[in-house]
Coordinates of C-alpha atoms in Angstrom, one line a residue:
Chain A
X1 CA -9.8 -23.4 -13.9
X2 CA -6.5 -22.3 -12.6
X3 CA -4.2 -19.7 -14.4
X4 CA -1.4 -21.2 -16.4
X5 CA 0.6 -17.9 -16.2
X6 CA 0.8 -15.7 -13.2
X7 CA 3.1 -12.6 -13.1
X8 CA 3.4 -10.2 -10.2
X9 CA 5.1 -7.0 -11.2
X10 CA 6.5 -8.8 -14.2
X11 CA 8.0 -11.6 -12.3
X12 CA 6.8 -15.2 -12.7
X13 CA 5.9 -15.5 -9.0
X14 CA 2.5 -16.4 -7.5
X15 CA 2.7 -14.4 -4.3
X16 CA 2.3 -10.8 -3.3
X17 CA 2.9 -8.7 -0.2
X18 CA 0.4 -9.2 2.6
X19 CA 0.7 -5.4 3.1
X20 CA -0.8 -4.7 -0.3
X21 CA -3.6 -2.2 -0.2
X22 CA -5.5 -4.2 -2.8
X23 CA -6.0 -6.9 -0.1
X24 CA -6.5 -4.5 2.9
X25 CA -9.1 -2.2 1.2
X26 CA -9.8 -3.4 -2.3
X27 CA -7.8 -0.3 -3.3
X28 CA -7.3 -1.1 -7.0
X29 CA -8.8 -2.0 -10.3
X30 CA -9.1 -4.9 -12.7
X31 CA -9.7 -5.9 -16.3
X32 CA -10.7 -9.2 -17.8
X33 CA -9.5 -9.4 -21.4
X34 CA -10.7 -12.1 -23.8
X35 CA -8.0 -13.6 -26.1
X36 CA -9.0 -15.1 -29.4
X37 CA -7.3 -15.8 -32.7
X38 CA -4.0 -14.6 -31.4
X39 CA -5.1 -11.2 -30.1
X40 CA -6.1 -9.6 -26.8
X41 CA -9.6 -8.4 -27.8
X42 CA -10.3 -4.7 -27.4
X43 CA -7.2 -4.3 -25.3
X44 CA -7.0 -0.6 -26.1
X45 CA -10.5 0.0 -24.6
X46 CA -9.6 -2.1 -21.5
X47 CA -6.5 0.0 -20.9
X48 CA -8.5 3.2 -21.5
X49 CA -10.9 2.2 -18.7
X50 CA -8.1 1.3 -16.5
X51 CA -6.5 4.7 -17.0
X52 CA -9.8 6.3 -16.1
X53 CA -10.0 4.3 -12.9
X54 CA -6.5 5.3 -12.0
X55 CA -7.3 8.9 -12.5
X56 CA -10.5 8.7 -10.5
X57 CA -8.8 7.1 -7.5
X58 CA -5.5 8.9 -7.6
X59 CA -3.5 5.8 -8.5
X60 CA -0.3 6.2 -10.3
X61 CA -1.2 4.8 -13.7
X62 CA 1.1 2.1 -15.2
X63 CA 3.0 2.9 -18.4
X64 CA 0.3 1.8 -20.8
X65 CA 2.6 1.1 -23.7
X66 CA 4.7 -1.3 -21.7
X67 CA 1.6 -2.9 -20.1
X68 CA 0.1 -3.5 -23.5
X69 CA 3.3 -5.2 -24.6
X70 CA 3.2 -7.5 -21.6
X71 CA -0.4 -8.4 -22.3
X72 CA 0.3 -9.0 -26.0
X73 CA 3.2 -11.4 -25.0
X74 CA 0.7 -13.4 -23.0
X75 CA -1.7 -14.0 -25.8
X76 CA -1.6 -17.7 -26.8
X77 CA -1.2 -18.4 -30.5
X78 CA -4.6 -19.6 -31.6
X79 CA -6.2 -20.9 -28.4
X80 CA -8.8 -19.0 -26.4
X81 CA -7.8 -17.6 -23.1
X82 CA -8.7 -14.9 -20.5
X83 CA -6.2 -12.4 -19.2
X84 CA -7.0 -10.9 -15.9
X85 CA -5.1 -7.7 -15.0
X86 CA -5.1 -6.3 -11.5
X87 CA -3.6 -3.0 -10.6
X88 CA -3.5 -2.0 -7.0
X89 CA -2.3 1.2 -5.2
X90 CA 0.5 -1.1 -4.0
X91 CA 2.0 -2.0 -0.6
X92 CA 0.9 0.2 2.3
X93 CA 3.6 2.5 3.4
X94 CA 1.7 3.4 6.5
X95 CA -1.2 2.1 8.6
X96 CA -4.7 3.3 7.9
X97 CA -7.1 4.1 5.0
X98 CA -5.3 7.3 3.8
X99 CA -2.8 6.7 1.0
X100 CA 0.4 8.6 1.6
X101 CA 1.1 9.2 -2.1
X102 CA 4.5 7.3 -2.1
X103 CA 3.0 3.9 -2.8
X104 CA 4.1 2.0 -5.9
X105 CA 1.4 0.3 -7.8
X106 CA 1.3 -3.5 -7.9
X107 CA 0.6 -5.1 -11.3
X108 CA -0.7 -8.7 -11.5
X109 CA -1.3 -10.6 -14.7
X110 CA -3.1 -13.9 -14.8
X111 CA -3.8 -16.0 -17.8
X112 CA -6.6 -18.6 -17.7
X113 CA -7.1 -21.1 -20.5
X114 CA -10.6 -20.9 -21.8
X115 CA -12.9 -23.0 -23.9
X116 CA -14.4 -21.1 -26.8
X117 CA -17.9 -19.9 -25.8
X118 CA -20.7 -22.3 -26.3
X119 CA -22.4 -20.8 -29.5
X120 CA -25.7 -22.2 -28.2
X121 CA -25.8 -19.6 -25.5
X122 CA -25.5 -16.7 -28.0
X123 CA -28.0 -18.4 -30.3
X124 CA -30.7 -19.7 -28.0
X125 CA -30.2 -17.3 -25.1
X126 CA -29.9 -17.9 -21.4
X127 CA -32.1 -18.2 -18.3
X128 CA -31.8 -15.1 -16.1
X129 CA -33.3 -14.1 -12.8
X130 CA -33.8 -10.9 -10.8
X131 CA -31.3 -10.8 -7.9
X132 CA -32.5 -10.1 -4.4
X133 CA -29.4 -8.1 -3.4
X134 CA -29.7 -4.3 -4.1
X135 CA -26.5 -2.6 -5.2
X136 CA -25.3 0.4 -3.1
X137 CA -25.2 3.7 -4.9
X138 CA -22.0 5.7 -4.9
X139 CA -21.2 8.0 -7.8
X140 CA -17.5 8.1 -6.7
X141 CA -17.2 4.4 -7.5
X142 CA -19.8 4.2 -10.4
X143 CA -18.6 3.0 -13.8
X144 CA -15.2 1.8 -12.5
X145 CA -14.1 -1.8 -12.5
X146 CA -12.6 -1.7 -9.0
X147 CA -11.7 -4.4 -6.5
X148 CA -14.6 -3.9 -4.1
X149 CA -16.7 -6.8 -5.4
X150 CA -18.4 -8.2 -2.3
X151 CA -21.8 -7.3 -3.7
X152 CA -21.1 -9.4 -6.8
X153 CA -19.8 -12.3 -4.6
X154 CA -23.0 -12.2 -2.5
X155 CA -25.3 -11.9 -5.5
X156 CA -23.6 -14.9 -7.2
X157 CA -24.1 -17.0 -4.1
X158 CA -27.8 -16.2 -4.3
X159 CA -28.2 -17.6 -7.7
X160 CA -26.8 -20.9 -6.7
X161 CA -30.3 -22.2 -6.1
X162 CA -31.8 -21.5 -9.4
X163 CA -30.7 -22.7 -12.8
X164 CA -30.1 -19.1 -14.0
X165 CA -26.7 -18.2 -15.6
X166 CA -27.0 -14.6 -14.6
X167 CA -28.9 -12.3 -12.1
X168 CA -30.1 -8.9 -13.0
X169 CA -29.5 -6.4 -10.2
X170 CA -31.3 -3.2 -9.1
X171 CA -29.8 -0.5 -7.0
X172 CA -31.0 0.6 -3.5
X173 CA -33.3 3.3 -5.0
X174 CA -34.8 0.9 -7.5
X175 CA -32.8 1.6 -10.7
X176 CA -32.0 -1.3 -13.0
X177 CA -28.1 -1.5 -13.1
X178 CA -26.6 -4.6 -14.7
X179 CA -26.2 -8.3 -14.3
X180 CA -23.7 -9.7 -11.7
X181 CA -21.1 -10.1 -14.4
X182 CA -22.6 -8.4 -17.4
X183 CA -24.3 -5.2 -18.7
X184 CA -27.9 -5.3 -19.7
X185 CA -29.8 -3.9 -22.7
X186 CA -33.6 -3.6 -23.1
X187 CA -35.4 -3.4 -26.5
X188 CA -39.0 -2.0 -26.8
X189 CA -40.7 -1.0 -30.0
X190 CA -37.3 -1.1 -31.9
X191 CA -35.7 1.3 -29.3
X192 CA -32.7 0.0 -27.4
X193 CA -31.8 1.3 -24.0
X194 CA -29.1 0.5 -21.4
X195 CA -28.9 1.7 -17.8
X196 CA -27.0 5.0 -17.2
X197 CA -24.2 4.0 -14.7
X198 CA -23.9 7.2 -12.8
X199 CA -24.8 5.7 -9.4
X200 CA -23.3 2.2 -9.6
X201 CA -22.3 -0.6 -12.0
X202 CA -19.4 -1.1 -14.3
X203 CA -19.0 0.5 -17.7
X204 CA -18.3 -2.7 -19.6
X205 CA -15.9 -2.7 -22.6
X206 CA -18.4 -4.8 -24.6
X207 CA -21.2 -2.4 -23.6
X208 CA -19.2 0.5 -25.2
X209 CA -18.4 -1.5 -28.3
X210 CA -22.1 -2.5 -28.8
X211 CA -23.1 1.1 -28.3
X212 CA -20.5 2.3 -30.8
X213 CA -21.5 -0.2 -33.4
X214 CA -25.2 0.5 -33.0
X215 CA -24.6 4.2 -33.4
X216 CA -22.5 3.6 -36.6
X217 CA -25.4 1.5 -38.0
X218 CA -27.8 4.5 -37.4
X219 CA -29.5 2.7 -34.5
X220 CA -28.2 4.6 -31.5
X221 CA -28.7 3.1 -28.0
X222 CA -30.3 5.3 -25.3
X223 CA -28.3 5.5 -22.0
X224 CA -30.8 6.4 -19.3
X225 CA -32.3 5.6 -15.9
X226 CA -34.2 2.4 -16.2
X227 CA -36.6 0.8 -13.6
X228 CA -38.4 -2.4 -12.9
X229 CA -41.3 -1.3 -15.2
X230 CA -38.8 -0.9 -18.1
X231 CA -37.5 -4.5 -17.5
X232 CA -41.1 -5.8 -17.4
X233 CA -42.0 -4.0 -20.6
X234 CA -39.0 -5.1 -22.6
X235 CA -39.7 -7.2 -25.7
X236 CA -36.1 -8.3 -26.0
X237 CA -33.4 -8.3 -23.3
X238 CA -29.7 -9.0 -23.9
X239 CA -26.5 -9.1 -21.8
X240 CA -22.9 -8.2 -22.8
X241 CA -19.5 -8.7 -21.4
X242 CA -15.9 -8.9 -22.7
X243 CA -15.9 -12.7 -22.8
X244 CA -19.4 -13.5 -24.0
X245 CA -20.2 -10.8 -26.5
X246 CA -24.0 -10.7 -26.6
X247 CA -26.2 -13.2 -24.8
X248 CA -30.0 -12.9 -25.4
X249 CA -32.1 -13.7 -22.4
X250 CA -34.7 -16.3 -23.3
X251 CA -36.3 -16.7 -19.8
X252 CA -36.5 -14.2 -17.1
X253 CA -38.3 -15.1 -13.9
X254 CA -40.6 -17.5 -15.8
X255 CA -41.4 -15.1 -18.6
X256 CA -40.3 -16.4 -22.0
X257 CA -38.6 -14.0 -24.4
X258 CA -37.7 -15.0 -27.9
X259 CA -34.3 -13.6 -29.0
X260 CA -35.7 -10.9 -31.3
X261 CA -34.7 -9.1 -34.5
X262 CA -32.9 -6.2 -32.8
X263 CA -30.7 -8.5 -30.7
X264 CA -29.9 -10.5 -33.8
X265 CA -29.0 -7.5 -35.8
X266 CA -26.6 -6.3 -33.1
X267 CA -25.1 -9.8 -32.8
X268 CA -24.5 -9.7 -36.6
X269 CA -22.8 -6.3 -36.3
X270 CA -20.6 -7.5 -33.4
X271 CA -19.6 -10.9 -34.7
X272 CA -16.9 -9.8 -37.1
X273 CA -15.3 -7.7 -34.4
X274 CA -15.2 -10.6 -32.0
X275 CA -13.4 -12.7 -34.5
X276 CA -11.3 -10.1 -36.3
X277 CA -7.5 -10.6 -36.2
X278 CA -7.1 -7.0 -35.0
X279 CA -9.3 -4.4 -33.3
X280 CA -11.5 -2.3 -35.5
Chain B
X1 CA 4.6 2.6 10.7
X2 CA 5.4 -1.0 9.5
X3 CA 4.3 -4.2 11.2
X4 CA 7.0 -5.8 13.4
X5 CA 5.2 -9.2 13.2
X6 CA 3.4 -10.6 10.1
X7 CA 1.9 -14.1 10.0
X8 CA 0.1 -15.6 7.1
X9 CA -1.7 -18.8 8.1
X10 CA 0.4 -19.0 11.2
X11 CA 3.7 -18.8 9.3
X12 CA 6.1 -15.9 9.7
X13 CA 6.0 -15.0 6.0
X14 CA 5.0 -11.7 4.5
X15 CA 3.4 -12.9 1.2
X16 CA 0.1 -14.5 0.2
X17 CA -1.2 -16.1 -2.9
X18 CA -2.0 -13.7 -5.8
X19 CA -5.1 -15.9 -6.2
X20 CA -6.6 -14.9 -2.9
X21 CA -10.2 -13.8 -3.1
X22 CA -9.4 -11.2 -0.5
X23 CA -7.4 -9.4 -3.2
X24 CA -9.6 -10.2 -6.2
X25 CA -12.9 -9.2 -4.6
X26 CA -12.3 -7.9 -1.1
X27 CA -14.0 -11.2 -0.1
X28 CA -13.1 -11.2 3.6
X29 CA -13.2 -9.4 7.0
X30 CA -10.8 -7.6 9.3
X31 CA -10.4 -6.6 12.9
X32 CA -8.1 -4.0 14.5
X33 CA -7.4 -4.8 18.1
X34 CA -5.7 -2.5 20.5
X35 CA -3.1 -4.0 22.8
X36 CA -2.4 -2.2 26.1
X37 CA -1.0 -3.3 29.5
X38 CA -0.3 -6.8 28.2
X39 CA -3.7 -7.7 26.9
X40 CA -5.6 -7.6 23.6
X41 CA -8.4 -5.3 24.5
X42 CA -12.0 -6.5 24.0
X43 CA -10.7 -9.5 22.0
X44 CA -13.8 -11.5 22.7
X45 CA -16.0 -8.8 21.2
X46 CA -13.7 -8.6 18.1
X47 CA -13.9 -12.3 17.5
X48 CA -17.7 -12.2 18.0
X49 CA -18.1 -9.6 15.3
X50 CA -15.7 -11.6 13.1
X51 CA -17.9 -14.7 13.6
X52 CA -21.0 -12.7 12.6
X53 CA -19.3 -11.6 9.4
X54 CA -18.3 -15.1 8.6
X55 CA -21.8 -16.3 9.0
X56 CA -23.3 -13.4 6.9
X57 CA -20.9 -14.0 4.0
X58 CA -20.8 -17.8 4.2
X59 CA -17.1 -17.9 5.1
X60 CA -15.9 -20.9 7.0
X61 CA -15.2 -19.4 10.4
X62 CA -11.7 -20.0 11.9
X63 CA -11.4 -21.9 15.1
X64 CA -11.9 -19.0 17.5
X65 CA -10.2 -20.6 20.5
X66 CA -7.0 -21.2 18.6
X67 CA -7.2 -17.8 16.9
X68 CA -7.5 -16.2 20.3
X69 CA -4.5 -18.0 21.5
X70 CA -2.5 -16.8 18.5
X71 CA -3.6 -13.2 19.1
X72 CA -2.7 -13.5 22.8
X73 CA 0.7 -14.7 21.9
X74 CA 1.3 -11.5 19.9
X75 CA 0.5 -9.1 22.7
X76 CA 3.7 -7.3 23.7
X77 CA 4.5 -7.2 27.4
X78 CA 3.6 -3.7 28.4
X79 CA 4.0 -1.8 25.2
X80 CA 1.1 -0.5 23.1
X81 CA 0.4 -2.2 19.8
X82 CA -2.3 -2.7 17.3
X83 CA -3.0 -6.2 16.0
X84 CA -4.8 -6.3 12.6
X85 CA -6.4 -9.6 11.8
X86 CA -7.6 -10.3 8.2
X87 CA -9.7 -13.4 7.4
X88 CA -10.4 -14.0 3.7
X89 CA -12.4 -16.7 2.0
X90 CA -9.1 -17.9 0.7
X91 CA -7.5 -18.8 -2.5
X92 CA -9.9 -18.9 -5.5
X93 CA -10.4 -22.5 -6.6
X94 CA -12.1 -21.4 -9.8
X95 CA -12.5 -18.2 -11.9
X96 CA -15.3 -15.8 -11.2
X97 CA -17.3 -14.2 -8.4
X98 CA -19.1 -17.3 -7.2
X99 CA -17.4 -19.1 -4.4
X100 CA -17.3 -22.9 -4.9
X101 CA -17.5 -23.7 -1.2
X102 CA -14.2 -25.7 -1.2
X103 CA -12.1 -22.6 -0.4
X104 CA -9.9 -22.6 2.7
X105 CA -9.9 -19.3 4.6
X106 CA -6.6 -17.3 4.8
X107 CA -5.7 -15.8 8.1
X108 CA -3.3 -12.9 8.3
X109 CA -2.1 -11.4 11.5
X110 CA -0.1 -8.1 11.6
X111 CA 1.2 -6.4 14.7
X112 CA 2.0 -2.7 14.5
X113 CA 3.9 -0.9 17.3
X114 CA 1.8 2.0 18.5
X115 CA 2.5 5.0 20.6
X116 CA 0.0 5.4 23.5
X117 CA -2.8 7.7 22.4
X118 CA -2.1 11.4 23.0
X119 CA -4.3 12.2 26.0
X120 CA -4.8 15.7 24.7
X121 CA -7.2 14.4 22.0
X122 CA -9.5 12.7 24.5
X123 CA -9.3 15.7 26.8
X124 CA -9.6 18.7 24.4
X125 CA -11.4 17.0 21.5
X126 CA -10.6 17.0 17.8
X127 CA -11.4 18.9 14.7
X128 CA -13.9 17.1 12.4
X129 CA -15.5 17.9 9.1
X130 CA -18.4 16.6 7.1
X131 CA -17.2 14.4 4.2
X132 CA -18.3 15.0 0.6
X133 CA -18.5 11.3 -0.3
X134 CA -21.8 9.7 0.4
X135 CA -21.7 6.0 1.5
X136 CA -23.6 3.5 -0.6
X137 CA -26.4 1.7 1.2
X138 CA -26.5 -2.1 1.3
X139 CA -28.1 -4.0 4.2
X140 CA -26.3 -7.1 3.0
X141 CA -22.9 -5.5 4.0
X142 CA -24.1 -3.2 6.8
X143 CA -22.6 -3.5 10.2
X144 CA -19.8 -5.9 9.0
X145 CA -16.1 -4.9 9.0
X146 CA -15.4 -6.3 5.5
X147 CA -12.5 -5.7 3.1
X148 CA -14.5 -3.5 0.7
X149 CA -13.1 -0.2 1.9
X150 CA -12.7 2.0 -1.2
X151 CA -15.2 4.4 0.2
X152 CA -13.1 5.0 3.3
X153 CA -10.0 5.3 1.2
X154 CA -11.6 8.0 -1.0
X155 CA -13.1 9.8 2.0
X156 CA -9.7 9.9 3.7
X157 CA -8.1 11.3 0.6
X158 CA -10.7 14.1 0.7
X159 CA -9.8 15.2 4.1
X160 CA -6.2 15.7 3.2
X161 CA -6.8 19.4 2.5
X162 CA -8.3 20.4 5.8
X163 CA -6.8 20.0 9.3
X164 CA -9.6 17.7 10.4
X165 CA -8.6 14.4 12.0
X166 CA -11.9 12.7 11.0
X167 CA -14.7 13.1 8.5
X168 CA -18.3 12.4 9.3
X169 CA -20.1 10.6 6.5
X170 CA -23.7 10.5 5.4
X171 CA -25.2 7.8 3.2
X172 CA -26.7 8.2 -0.3
X173 CA -30.2 8.8 1.1
X174 CA -28.9 11.4 3.7
X175 CA -28.6 9.3 6.8
X176 CA -25.7 10.2 9.2
X177 CA -23.6 7.0 9.4
X178 CA -20.2 7.3 11.0
X179 CA -16.7 8.8 10.7
X180 CA -14.3 7.4 8.2
X181 CA -12.6 5.3 10.9
X182 CA -15.0 5.8 13.9
X183 CA -18.5 5.6 15.1
X184 CA -20.4 8.8 16.0
X185 CA -22.6 9.7 18.9
X186 CA -24.8 12.8 19.4
X187 CA -25.9 14.4 22.6
X188 CA -28.9 16.7 22.9
X189 CA -30.8 17.6 26.1
X190 CA -29.0 14.8 28.0
X191 CA -30.2 12.2 25.4
X192 CA -27.4 10.2 23.6
X193 CA -28.1 8.8 20.2
X194 CA -26.0 6.9 17.6
X195 CA -26.9 6.0 14.0
X196 CA -28.6 2.7 13.4
X197 CA -26.3 0.8 11.1
X198 CA -28.9 -1.2 9.0
X199 CA -28.0 0.4 5.7
X200 CA -24.2 0.8 5.9
X201 CA -21.4 1.5 8.4
X202 CA -19.5 -0.8 10.8
X203 CA -20.7 -1.9 14.2
X204 CA -17.6 -0.9 16.1
X205 CA -16.5 -2.8 19.1
X206 CA -15.9 0.4 21.1
X207 CA -19.4 1.5 20.0
X208 CA -20.9 -1.6 21.6
X209 CA -18.8 -1.2 24.8
X210 CA -19.9 2.4 25.2
X211 CA -23.5 1.4 24.6
X212 CA -23.3 -1.4 27.1
X213 CA -21.6 0.8 29.8
X214 CA -24.1 3.6 29.3
X215 CA -27.0 1.1 29.7
X216 CA -25.4 -0.3 32.9
X217 CA -25.2 3.3 34.2
X218 CA -28.9 3.8 33.6
X219 CA -28.2 6.2 30.7
X220 CA -29.2 4.1 27.7
X221 CA -28.1 5.2 24.2
X222 CA -30.7 5.4 21.5
X223 CA -29.8 3.6 18.3
X224 CA -31.8 5.2 15.5
X225 CA -31.9 6.9 12.1
X226 CA -30.1 10.2 12.3
X227 CA -29.9 13.0 9.7
X228 CA -28.1 16.2 9.0
X229 CA -30.5 18.2 11.3
X230 CA -29.7 15.9 14.2
X231 CA -26.0 16.6 13.7
X232 CA -26.6 20.3 13.5
X233 CA -28.8 20.2 16.7
X234 CA -26.3 18.2 18.7
X235 CA -24.9 19.9 21.8
X236 CA -22.1 17.3 22.2
X237 CA -20.6 15.1 19.6
X238 CA -18.1 12.3 20.2
X239 CA -16.4 9.6 18.2
X240 CA -15.3 6.1 19.2
X241 CA -13.1 3.3 17.9
X242 CA -11.2 0.4 19.3
X243 CA -7.9 2.3 19.4
X244 CA -9.0 5.8 20.5
X245 CA -11.8 5.0 23.0
X246 CA -13.8 8.3 23.0
X247 CA -12.8 11.5 21.3
X248 CA -15.0 14.5 21.8
X249 CA -15.4 16.7 18.7
X250 CA -14.4 20.3 19.6
X251 CA -14.9 21.9 16.1
X252 CA -17.1 20.7 13.3
X253 CA -17.2 22.7 10.1
X254 CA -16.3 25.9 12.0
X255 CA -18.8 25.3 14.8
X256 CA -17.3 25.2 18.3
X257 CA -18.4 22.5 20.7
X258 CA -17.2 22.2 24.2
X259 CA -16.7 18.6 25.3
X260 CA -19.7 18.4 27.6
X261 CA -20.8 16.6 30.7
X262 CA -22.4 13.6 29.0
X263 CA -19.2 12.9 27.0
X264 CA -17.1 13.3 30.1
X265 CA -19.3 11.0 32.1
X266 CA -19.0 8.3 29.4
X267 CA -15.3 8.8 29.2
X268 CA -15.1 8.2 33.0
X269 CA -17.1 5.0 32.7
X270 CA -14.9 3.8 29.9
X271 CA -11.5 4.7 31.2
X272 CA -11.1 1.8 33.7
X273 CA -12.1 -0.7 31.0
X274 CA -9.5 0.8 28.5
X275 CA -6.8 0.3 31.1
X276 CA -7.9 -2.8 32.9
X277 CA -5.6 -5.8 32.9
X278 CA -8.5 -8.1 31.7
X279 CA -11.8 -7.6 29.9
X280 CA -14.8 -6.7 32.0

């Protein structure tokens, strides 16, 4: 799947400077925004996370109003699409790791045509596995959707061999963190928990929407440190990301899990938001 | 300092595809090679490390003979320069973290004019500090000079405030690892030790040269786990990288260290290799 639109700093060109710090160091951020029914879903939440990342790394944040307009212009009428936004610190103005402060951020927008999600995955659930790779822990990077994604690349190469659609990853000290491209939620005795992402992992936009909707429905989700024992004790497991919404896990490492009542209830709460013509 | 030569896949162009996985994920490697007296110093060792990284990440390794010829062609007659080589997995052939295996690596060569190193730094030593940022630990990435360098970017922003030229960094579990842009060696009671880099850090080319020369001179260097207490107990501390050779540390967090006899001896062993017309 290749992008059908590619804009670098607003221009319809497909190249960027080989001096860009995004290339040299992964010094930047990204967002993947699902487009459906003529809108960029949860775009305000995506831009809020982007702004948080800019602040954390000392990147000069783009003008969010104008960026949102650019994104809205890319939304195809009624077709599904994914918009990927990359913001880097920009072209290096000197050699070496240290930014000089006079860099001008680079903004890249890519639009990928997308088939609507297969509803069978959300209904029946997916096969998942536990990844071998352990994520490094660094509070300075935790939560942010930054461009240092070699761990995810290596984890996704691992899962080639199995039929699993997603790998669940633990951190170097044994904390359950997330899937390679999703956040994870565990249900036990009607309580829902999701890993606290203070050491690593990405604070997904769909994760925050699911947590918000659960709280509104008087079924708040616990955000806390989770371990292998919590995963093994879970009666229901589900995954979220901006594209997929909620996917139940139906098989994990040979263990069969039936998509259960709590997962179903959260899917029902989420569904109207995924399909709404404007963000709630 | 801007590069005076910039080659992308051998062509004298300054742009690369905005679809490159080096940009999207930091999915690639780099080398920084010092040029002096008409040669690319330790180029064979740089290419050896590059090959190791390619193997570890499943990147299709470039033809090393032809790459070496390209590098040799960039070496300026007698002037000092730095050649930075970036090899990425190449342009994404599909969306998502997982490489499809049909990518073609991208090769970027940059040459930066460089002043010869200030001999005062190697002679008198430098001011260093202990960085606040703790490096994440991931054996899958350890040792390799890959493009995920946000930790180094953030650590180098930290040191802005102090007058230190380099920050020493510990890992999340408290191991001493390296400087932001250098490897570190500690001397105590005539024994020299350097951190084992099985959890994080980069196996520097100058680090390996110093270890090799020390072993040849019957003064082998211990490669082992080192901690804060080892740093505090060190009588001599020195730093290495491909550009600087050996820099003694003369002040660390207010503590004064005199560049000592072991550091001097190793500098003497190294000096002829730094200035030699061909690699030993």
